[in-house]
Coordinates of C-alpha atoms in Angstrom, one line a residue:
M29 CA 0.0 0.0 0.0
S30 CA 2.7 2.4 1.0
N31 CA 4.9 1.5 -2.0
S32 CA 1.9 2.0 -4.4
S33 CA 1.1 5.3 -2.8
N34 CA 4.7 6.5 -3.1
T35 CA 4.8 5.5 -6.7
L36 CA 1.7 7.4 -7.5
T37 CA 2.9 10.4 -5.6
S38 CA 6.3 10.3 -7.3
A39 CA 4.8 9.7 -10.6
G40 CA 2.4 12.6 -10.1
K41 CA 5.2 15.0 -9.1
T42 CA 7.4 13.8 -12.0
S43 CA 4.7 14.2 -14.6
S44 CA 3.8 17.7 -13.3
R45 CA 7.3 19.0 -13.3
L46 CA 8.5 21.1 -16.3
P47 CA 12.0 21.3 -17.5
K48 CA 14.1 23.9 -15.6
W49 CA 14.5 26.1 -18.7
A50 CA 10.7 26.2 -19.2
T51 CA 10.1 27.6 -15.6
S52 CA 12.8 30.2 -15.9
F53 CA 11.4 33.8 -15.7
G54 CA 14.0 35.0 -18.2
V55 CA 13.1 32.3 -20.7
Q56 CA 9.4 33.1 -20.3
I57 CA 10.1 36.9 -20.9
I58 CA 12.2 36.1 -24.0
A59 CA 9.5 33.8 -25.4
A60 CA 6.9 36.5 -24.7
L61 CA 9.1 39.1 -26.6
M62 CA 9.1 36.8 -29.7
I63 CA 5.4 36.2 -29.5
G64 CA 4.6 39.8 -29.0
L65 CA 6.8 40.8 -31.9
A66 CA 5.0 38.3 -34.2
L67 CA 1.6 39.4 -33.1
G68 CA 2.6 43.1 -33.4
L69 CA 3.8 42.5 -37.0
V70 CA 0.5 40.7 -37.8
A71 CA -1.5 43.6 -36.3
K72 CA 0.5 46.2 -38.3
A73 CA 0.2 44.1 -41.5
T74 CA -3.6 43.9 -41.1
G75 CA -4.0 47.7 -40.9
S76 CA -3.9 48.4 -37.2
T77 CA -3.1 52.0 -36.4
T78 CA -2.9 54.2 -33.2
K79 CA -6.2 56.0 -34.0
A80 CA -8.0 53.0 -35.5
P81 CA -6.6 49.7 -34.0
N82 CA -8.1 46.5 -35.3
G83 CA -9.2 43.7 -33.0
L84 CA -5.7 42.3 -32.5
G85 CA -4.1 45.8 -32.1
A86 CA -6.7 46.8 -29.5
T87 CA -6.2 43.6 -27.6
L88 CA -2.4 44.0 -27.4
Q89 CA -2.8 47.7 -26.4
T90 CA -5.3 46.8 -23.6
I91 CA -3.1 43.9 -22.2
G92 CA 0.0 46.1 -22.2
S93 CA -1.5 49.2 -20.7
S94 CA -3.4 47.1 -18.1
Y95 CA -0.2 45.4 -17.0
V96 CA 1.7 48.7 -16.6
S97 CA -1.2 50.1 -14.6
L98 CA -1.0 47.1 -12.3
L99 CA 2.7 47.8 -11.8
Q100 CA 2.2 51.5 -11.2
T101 CA -0.6 50.9 -8.8
A102 CA 1.8 48.9 -6.5
V103 CA 4.5 51.6 -6.6
V104 CA 2.9 54.1 -4.2
P105 CA 2.2 51.7 -1.3
L106 CA 5.5 49.9 -1.9
I107 CA 7.6 53.1 -1.7
F108 CA 5.8 54.4 1.3
T109 CA 5.9 51.2 3.4
A110 CA 9.4 50.2 2.2
V111 CA 11.0 53.6 3.0
V112 CA 9.3 53.9 6.4
S113 CA 10.5 50.4 7.2
S114 CA 14.0 51.1 6.0
I115 CA 14.2 54.3 8.1
A116 CA 13.0 52.3 11.1
N117 CA 15.7 49.7 10.5
L118 CA 18.3 52.5 10.4
R119 CA 18.1 52.4 14.2
Q120 CA 20.4 49.4 13.9
V121 CA 22.7 51.0 11.3
S122 CA 25.5 53.2 12.5
N123 CA 26.6 54.6 9.1
A124 CA 23.2 55.6 7.6
A125 CA 24.4 59.1 6.6
K126 CA 27.5 57.6 5.0
L127 CA 25.4 55.2 2.9
A128 CA 23.2 58.0 1.7
W129 CA 26.2 60.2 0.7
N130 CA 28.0 57.3 -1.1
T131 CA 24.8 56.5 -3.0
L132 CA 24.5 60.0 -4.3
L133 CA 28.2 60.1 -5.1
W134 CA 28.0 56.9 -7.2
F135 CA 24.9 58.1 -8.9
A136 CA 26.9 61.1 -10.1
I137 CA 30.0 59.1 -11.0
T138 CA 28.1 56.7 -13.3
S139 CA 26.1 59.5 -14.8
L140 CA 29.4 61.4 -15.6
I141 CA 30.8 58.3 -17.3
A142 CA 27.6 57.9 -19.3
V143 CA 27.4 61.5 -20.5
M144 CA 31.0 61.5 -21.6
I145 CA 30.3 58.4 -23.7
G146 CA 27.3 60.2 -25.1
I147 CA 29.3 63.3 -26.1
G148 CA 32.1 61.2 -27.6
L149 CA 29.6 59.3 -29.8
G150 CA 27.8 62.5 -30.8
V151 CA 31.1 64.1 -31.9
L152 CA 32.3 60.9 -33.6
L153 CA 29.2 59.8 -35.5
Q154 CA 27.8 63.3 -36.3
P155 CA 24.1 62.1 -36.1
G156 CA 22.6 65.5 -37.0
S157 CA 24.4 65.9 -40.3
G158 CA 23.0 64.5 -43.6
T159 CA 19.6 63.5 -42.2
G160 CA 17.7 64.6 -45.3
I161 CA 15.0 66.0 -43.0
T162 CA 13.7 69.5 -44.1
K163 CA 10.8 70.0 -41.7
K164 CA 11.8 71.7 -38.5
A165 CA 9.1 70.2 -36.3
E166 CA 7.7 72.3 -33.4
Y167 CA 7.5 71.1 -29.8
A168 CA 4.8 72.3 -27.4
G169 CA 5.2 69.8 -24.6
K170 CA 6.6 70.1 -21.1
T171 CA 10.0 71.6 -20.6
G172 CA 12.6 70.9 -17.9
D173 CA 12.8 73.5 -15.1
W174 CA 15.3 73.7 -12.3
W175 CA 12.9 75.7 -10.2
A176 CA 10.2 73.0 -10.7
F177 CA 12.5 70.5 -9.0
L178 CA 12.7 72.7 -5.8
T179 CA 9.0 73.4 -5.7
G180 CA 8.2 69.8 -6.6
L181 CA 9.9 68.6 -3.4
F182 CA 7.0 70.1 -1.3
P183 CA 4.0 67.8 -1.3
K184 CA 0.6 69.5 -2.1
N185 CA -1.2 66.8 -0.1
F186 CA -0.3 63.8 2.1
L187 CA -0.5 61.3 -0.8
G188 CA 1.4 63.4 -3.3
I189 CA -1.6 63.2 -5.7
G190 CA -1.8 65.5 -8.7
A191 CA -4.8 66.0 -11.0
S192 CA -5.0 67.5 -14.5
T193 CA -8.1 68.2 -16.6
S194 CA -8.2 68.5 -20.3
V195 CA -11.2 69.4 -22.6
T196 CA -11.6 67.7 -26.0
D197 CA -14.6 68.4 -28.2
G198 CA -16.4 69.9 -25.2
V199 CA -15.8 66.8 -23.0
A200 CA -13.7 67.3 -19.9
S201 CA -11.6 64.4 -18.7
T202 CA -9.5 64.4 -15.5
S203 CA -6.5 62.2 -14.9
I204 CA -4.9 61.5 -11.5
S205 CA -1.2 61.0 -11.1
F206 CA 1.3 60.5 -8.2
N207 CA 4.5 62.4 -7.8
V208 CA 7.0 59.7 -6.8
L209 CA 9.5 62.2 -5.5
Q210 CA 6.9 63.8 -3.2
I211 CA 5.9 60.4 -1.9
L212 CA 9.5 59.7 -1.1
V213 CA 9.8 62.9 0.8
I214 CA 6.6 62.1 2.7
A215 CA 7.8 58.6 3.6
I216 CA 11.1 59.9 4.8
A217 CA 9.4 62.5 7.0
V218 CA 7.0 59.9 8.5
G219 CA 9.8 57.4 9.1
V220 CA 12.0 59.9 10.9
A221 CA 9.0 61.2 12.9
A222 CA 8.3 57.6 14.0
L223 CA 11.8 57.2 15.2
K224 CA 11.6 60.4 17.2
V225 CA 8.3 59.3 18.8
G226 CA 9.9 56.1 20.0
K227 CA 7.9 53.4 21.9
Q228 CA 4.5 54.9 21.1
A229 CA 5.2 54.5 17.4
E230 CA 5.9 50.8 17.6
P231 CA 2.3 49.7 16.8
F232 CA 2.5 52.0 13.7
L233 CA 5.8 50.5 12.6
N234 CA 4.5 47.0 13.1
L235 CA 1.4 47.7 11.1
N236 CA 3.6 49.3 8.4
A237 CA 5.9 46.1 8.3
S238 CA 2.8 43.9 8.0
A239 CA 1.5 46.1 5.1
L240 CA 4.8 45.8 3.4
A241 CA 4.7 42.0 3.6
V242 CA 1.2 42.0 2.1
I243 CA 2.2 44.4 -0.7
Q244 CA 5.2 42.2 -1.6
K245 CA 3.0 39.2 -1.9
V246 CA 0.7 41.1 -4.3
L247 CA 3.7 42.2 -6.2
W248 CA 4.8 38.6 -6.6
W249 CA 1.5 37.8 -8.2
I250 CA 1.9 40.8 -10.6
I251 CA 5.4 39.9 -11.5
R252 CA 4.5 36.3 -12.3
I253 CA 2.2 37.5 -15.1
A254 CA 4.9 39.7 -16.6
P255 CA 5.2 37.4 -19.7
L256 CA 1.6 38.1 -20.5
G257 CA 2.1 41.8 -20.1
T258 CA 5.3 41.6 -22.2
I259 CA 3.3 40.2 -25.1
G260 CA 0.9 43.1 -25.0
L261 CA 3.6 45.8 -24.5
I262 CA 6.0 44.7 -27.2
G263 CA 3.1 43.7 -29.6
N264 CA 1.5 47.2 -29.3
A265 CA 4.9 48.9 -29.7
V266 CA 5.5 47.1 -33.0
A267 CA 1.9 47.5 -34.2
V268 CA 1.8 51.2 -33.5
Y269 CA 5.4 52.4 -34.3
G270 CA 6.9 49.5 -36.2
W271 CA 10.6 49.9 -37.2
D272 CA 10.1 52.0 -40.3
T273 CA 9.9 55.2 -38.3
I274 CA 13.7 55.1 -37.8
G275 CA 14.2 56.1 -41.4
S276 CA 16.5 59.1 -41.8
L277 CA 17.3 59.2 -38.1
G278 CA 19.2 56.0 -38.4
K279 CA 22.6 57.5 -37.3
F280 CA 21.0 59.0 -34.3
T281 CA 19.4 55.7 -33.3
V282 CA 22.7 53.9 -33.8
A283 CA 24.5 56.5 -31.7
I284 CA 22.0 56.2 -28.8
Y285 CA 22.0 52.4 -28.8
A286 CA 25.8 52.2 -29.1
G287 CA 26.0 54.5 -26.1
L288 CA 23.5 52.4 -24.1
A289 CA 25.4 49.2 -25.0
L290 CA 28.7 50.6 -24.0
V291 CA 27.4 51.6 -20.6
L292 CA 25.4 48.4 -20.0
F293 CA 28.0 45.9 -21.3
V294 CA 31.3 47.7 -20.8
V295 CA 31.1 50.3 -18.0
Y296 CA 28.9 48.4 -15.6
P297 CA 30.9 45.2 -15.9
I298 CA 34.1 47.1 -15.3
L299 CA 32.6 48.7 -12.1
V300 CA 31.4 45.3 -11.0
K301 CA 34.7 43.6 -11.6
T302 CA 36.8 46.4 -9.9
H303 CA 34.7 45.8 -6.8
G304 CA 35.6 42.1 -6.7
L305 CA 32.2 40.9 -7.8
S306 CA 31.1 38.5 -10.5
V307 CA 29.9 40.1 -13.7
K308 CA 27.9 36.9 -14.6
Q309 CA 26.1 37.0 -11.3
Y310 CA 25.3 40.7 -11.7
F311 CA 23.7 40.2 -15.1
S312 CA 21.9 37.1 -14.1
G313 CA 20.6 38.8 -11.0
V314 CA 19.5 42.1 -12.6
W315 CA 18.3 40.7 -15.9
P316 CA 14.6 40.1 -15.0
A317 CA 14.2 43.8 -14.1
V318 CA 16.2 44.9 -17.2
Q319 CA 13.9 42.8 -19.4
L320 CA 10.7 44.1 -17.9
A321 CA 12.1 47.7 -18.1
F322 CA 12.8 47.2 -21.8
V323 CA 9.2 46.3 -22.7
S324 CA 7.4 48.5 -20.2
R325 CA 9.5 51.6 -20.8
S326 CA 8.9 52.7 -17.2
S327 CA 11.5 52.8 -14.5
I328 CA 8.8 53.6 -12.0
G329 CA 6.6 50.7 -13.2
T330 CA 9.6 48.3 -13.0
L331 CA 10.6 49.6 -9.5
P332 CA 9.0 46.8 -7.5
L333 CA 10.9 44.2 -9.5
T334 CA 14.1 46.3 -9.4
Q335 CA 14.0 46.5 -5.7
R336 CA 13.4 42.8 -5.3
V337 CA 16.2 41.7 -7.6
T338 CA 18.5 44.1 -5.8
E339 CA 17.7 42.5 -2.5
R340 CA 17.1 38.9 -3.4
N341 CA 19.7 38.4 -6.2
L342 CA 22.4 41.0 -5.6
G343 CA 22.4 40.6 -1.8
V344 CA 21.8 44.3 -0.9
P345 CA 20.3 44.6 2.6
Q346 CA 16.6 45.4 2.5
G347 CA 16.8 48.4 4.8
Y348 CA 19.3 50.0 2.4
A349 CA 17.8 48.8 -0.9
S350 CA 14.3 50.2 0.1
F351 CA 15.9 53.6 0.3
A352 CA 18.4 53.5 -2.5
V353 CA 16.3 51.9 -5.3
P354 CA 13.3 54.2 -5.1
L355 CA 15.7 57.2 -4.9
G356 CA 17.4 55.8 -8.0
A357 CA 14.1 55.3 -9.9
T358 CA 13.5 59.1 -9.7
T359 CA 17.0 60.5 -10.0
K360 CA 19.3 57.9 -11.4
M361 CA 18.8 57.6 -15.2
D362 CA 22.0 57.0 -17.2
G363 CA 20.0 56.3 -20.3
C364 CA 17.4 59.0 -20.2
A365 CA 19.3 61.7 -18.4
A366 CA 22.9 61.2 -19.5
I367 CA 23.4 59.4 -22.8
Y368 CA 20.2 60.5 -24.6
P369 CA 20.4 64.3 -23.8
A370 CA 24.1 64.4 -24.7
V371 CA 23.7 62.8 -28.1
A372 CA 20.4 64.6 -28.8
A373 CA 21.7 68.0 -27.9
I374 CA 24.7 67.5 -30.3
F375 CA 22.2 66.2 -32.9
V376 CA 20.1 69.4 -32.6
A377 CA 23.2 71.6 -32.8
Q378 CA 24.4 69.8 -35.9
F379 CA 21.0 69.8 -37.6
F380 CA 20.6 73.6 -37.2
G381 CA 24.2 74.3 -38.1
I382 CA 25.2 75.5 -34.6
N383 CA 28.8 74.9 -33.5
L384 CA 29.3 74.0 -29.9
D385 CA 32.3 75.2 -28.0
F386 CA 34.1 73.6 -24.9
S387 CA 31.9 75.6 -22.4
Q388 CA 28.7 74.2 -24.0
Y389 CA 30.0 70.7 -23.9
L390 CA 30.8 71.3 -20.2
L391 CA 27.3 72.5 -19.7
I392 CA 26.0 69.3 -21.2
V393 CA 28.0 67.4 -18.6
V394 CA 26.8 69.5 -15.7
V395 CA 23.1 69.3 -16.8
S396 CA 23.3 65.6 -17.3
V397 CA 24.9 64.8 -14.0
L398 CA 22.6 67.2 -12.0
G399 CA 19.6 67.5 -14.3
S400 CA 17.9 64.1 -13.6
A401 CA 17.0 65.4 -10.2
A402 CA 15.6 68.5 -11.7
T403 CA 13.2 66.4 -13.8
A404 CA 12.4 63.9 -11.1
G405 CA 8.9 65.2 -10.7
T406 CA 8.2 64.8 -14.4
T407 CA 10.5 61.9 -15.2
G408 CA 11.1 61.5 -18.9
A409 CA 13.9 61.8 -21.5
V410 CA 12.0 64.3 -23.5
V411 CA 11.7 66.7 -20.5
M412 CA 15.3 66.1 -19.7
L413 CA 16.2 67.0 -23.3
T414 CA 14.3 70.3 -23.1
L415 CA 16.2 71.2 -20.0
T416 CA 19.5 70.5 -21.8
L417 CA 18.5 72.5 -24.9
S418 CA 17.2 75.5 -23.0
T419 CA 20.3 75.6 -20.8
L420 CA 22.5 75.5 -24.0
G421 CA 20.3 78.0 -25.8
L422 CA 19.5 75.5 -28.6
P423 CA 16.1 75.5 -30.5
L424 CA 13.4 73.5 -28.7
A425 CA 12.0 72.8 -32.1
G426 CA 14.7 70.1 -32.3
V427 CA 12.7 68.0 -29.8
G428 CA 9.9 67.6 -32.3
L429 CA 12.3 66.0 -34.8
L430 CA 13.0 63.1 -32.4
L431 CA 9.5 62.4 -31.1
A432 CA 8.7 59.9 -33.9
I433 CA 11.4 57.4 -32.8
D434 CA 11.2 58.2 -29.1
P435 CA 9.3 55.0 -28.1
I436 CA 11.9 52.8 -29.9
L437 CA 14.8 54.6 -28.1
D438 CA 12.9 54.6 -24.8
M439 CA 13.0 50.8 -24.5
G440 CA 16.8 50.7 -24.4
R441 CA 17.1 53.9 -22.3
T442 CA 14.8 52.5 -19.6
A443 CA 16.7 49.1 -19.5
V444 CA 20.0 50.9 -18.8
N445 CA 18.3 53.1 -16.2
V446 CA 17.1 50.1 -14.3
A447 CA 20.4 48.2 -14.6
G448 CA 22.2 51.3 -13.0
Q449 CA 19.6 51.7 -10.3
A450 CA 20.4 48.1 -9.1
L451 CA 24.2 48.5 -9.7
V452 CA 24.9 51.5 -7.4
P453 CA 23.3 50.0 -4.3
A454 CA 25.3 46.8 -4.8
I455 CA 28.5 48.7 -5.2
V456 CA 27.9 50.9 -2.2
A457 CA 26.9 47.9 -0.1
K458 CA 30.1 46.1 -1.1
R459 CA 32.3 49.1 -0.3
Q460 CA 30.6 49.5 3.1
G461 CA 30.9 45.8 3.9
I462 CA 27.2 45.1 4.2
L463 CA 26.7 43.1 0.9
D464 CA 25.5 39.5 1.4
E465 CA 28.0 38.0 -1.1
S466 CA 26.8 34.4 -0.5
L467 CA 23.4 35.6 -1.7
Y468 CA 25.0 37.5 -4.6
N469 CA 26.9 34.4 -5.7
A470 CA 24.0 32.0 -5.1
P471 CA 22.5 30.1 -8.1
R472 CA 19.6 31.9 -9.6
T473 CA 16.1 30.2 -9.2
G474 CA 14.6 31.9 -12.3
T475 CA 12.5 34.5 -10.4
A476 CA 13.4 37.1 -7.8
F477 CA 10.3 36.0 -5.9
A478 CA 11.0 32.3 -5.5
A479 CA 11.5 32.6 -1.8
E480 CA 8.0 34.0 -1.4
T481 CA 6.5 30.6 -1.8
E482 CA 9.3 28.3 -0.6
S483 CA 13.0 28.6 0.2
P484 CA 15.6 27.5 -2.4
E485 CA 16.8 24.9 0.1
A486 CA 13.3 23.5 0.6
S487 CA 12.7 23.4 -3.2
E488 CA 16.0 21.6 -3.7
D489 CA 15.1 19.0 -1.0
T490 CA 11.7 18.4 -2.7
R491 CA 13.4 17.8 -6.0
E492 CA 15.9 15.4 -4.5
L493 CA 13.2 13.5 -2.7
A494 CA 11.1 13.2 -5.9
D495 CA 14.2 12.0 -7.8
A496 CA 15.0 9.4 -5.2
K497 CA 11.4 8.1 -5.2
A498 CA 11.4 7.9 -8.9

């Protein structure tokens, strides 16, 4: 009886188990990319457009936008509860101020390297010459503003909520948005206040810790359906924009992606290696977040997964990661705020026949290193570019020339942003001696959330037991 039962149990487990490669989160995302690409091409070939999507196009658009909405919905409670918890945990950390200073310093160092690469590629490849474009498109969108950064630090309400109303054909529509930078300020203030209150704040801190655990569980559910969201996001991008919009801006596109590749695959590995860490482990650890960033085009939307891979895969302590990663998601953008504005500013200058001198190149460096903070309240490469152009005195009409291919460029920019947002906390943690290197060097389980359901050790024991019974 017992032998028969064991056989059935073993057989049941064996038959339900999938190959390891099939359960890998990375493999699932890559498969979803290919499926989304194919469906996007089909939708475009059958006449789907932005204004008049067909059935397939509308389905892809709905799936993609719904998934990004799910991610962004989780961002606000995650940042608040995680930052409050991290500040509460700082009671046990003696070098909290030093960690914060080193984080900002390495944000600036990596941004400086990225913008120098962008300037070098802009000068070398001359992306603004010989484009064949005659129309000097106008730009009427948001512009970067240093003063907006300072005023944006002050929350207008407790939740950092903003509302904007637009009227189209006599119909008014109101959209609600959250200012992530303001939420970060609110969370820091609440966390510090809780520490000052002391014992009376313990129930609040316990409730906050419980809420954080619940939010993390919900996030695990959201991340597990990322392959489905990927199909919708990449499919919609191909159906709406395709790849034919690159056209005469080919040199500019090549310059941007060359810069992104140099930062992601050369600069970051060098920084990892010089700190005595494994490059392979860094990429395998951060890759799930990089993949999701590429298809979602949102550092904020990818924030939950970025924070989890930074903690679970790269071994950065939760108390520090929950402070550094949200801060990086709003102010650390090597793709959007360093490489892109540097190359784009040089493109605009060359297109309009304006010669840049050394002082103007120096201004590009200063704006790129410091400017991401100035656009944190309205995060976006286009806003960052307007800040750079206005500082240099270049025509803002040049922004309109680049809007057609911005979604294609934004995928690569966001991927590099996220990779850097996970890299800096790992480097700082290593330099301060608080990095869990055993976790950093541990074999990857395929998803940053594997430990939410069972520990790697328990999972391994289960597999060994099933193999023995078989």
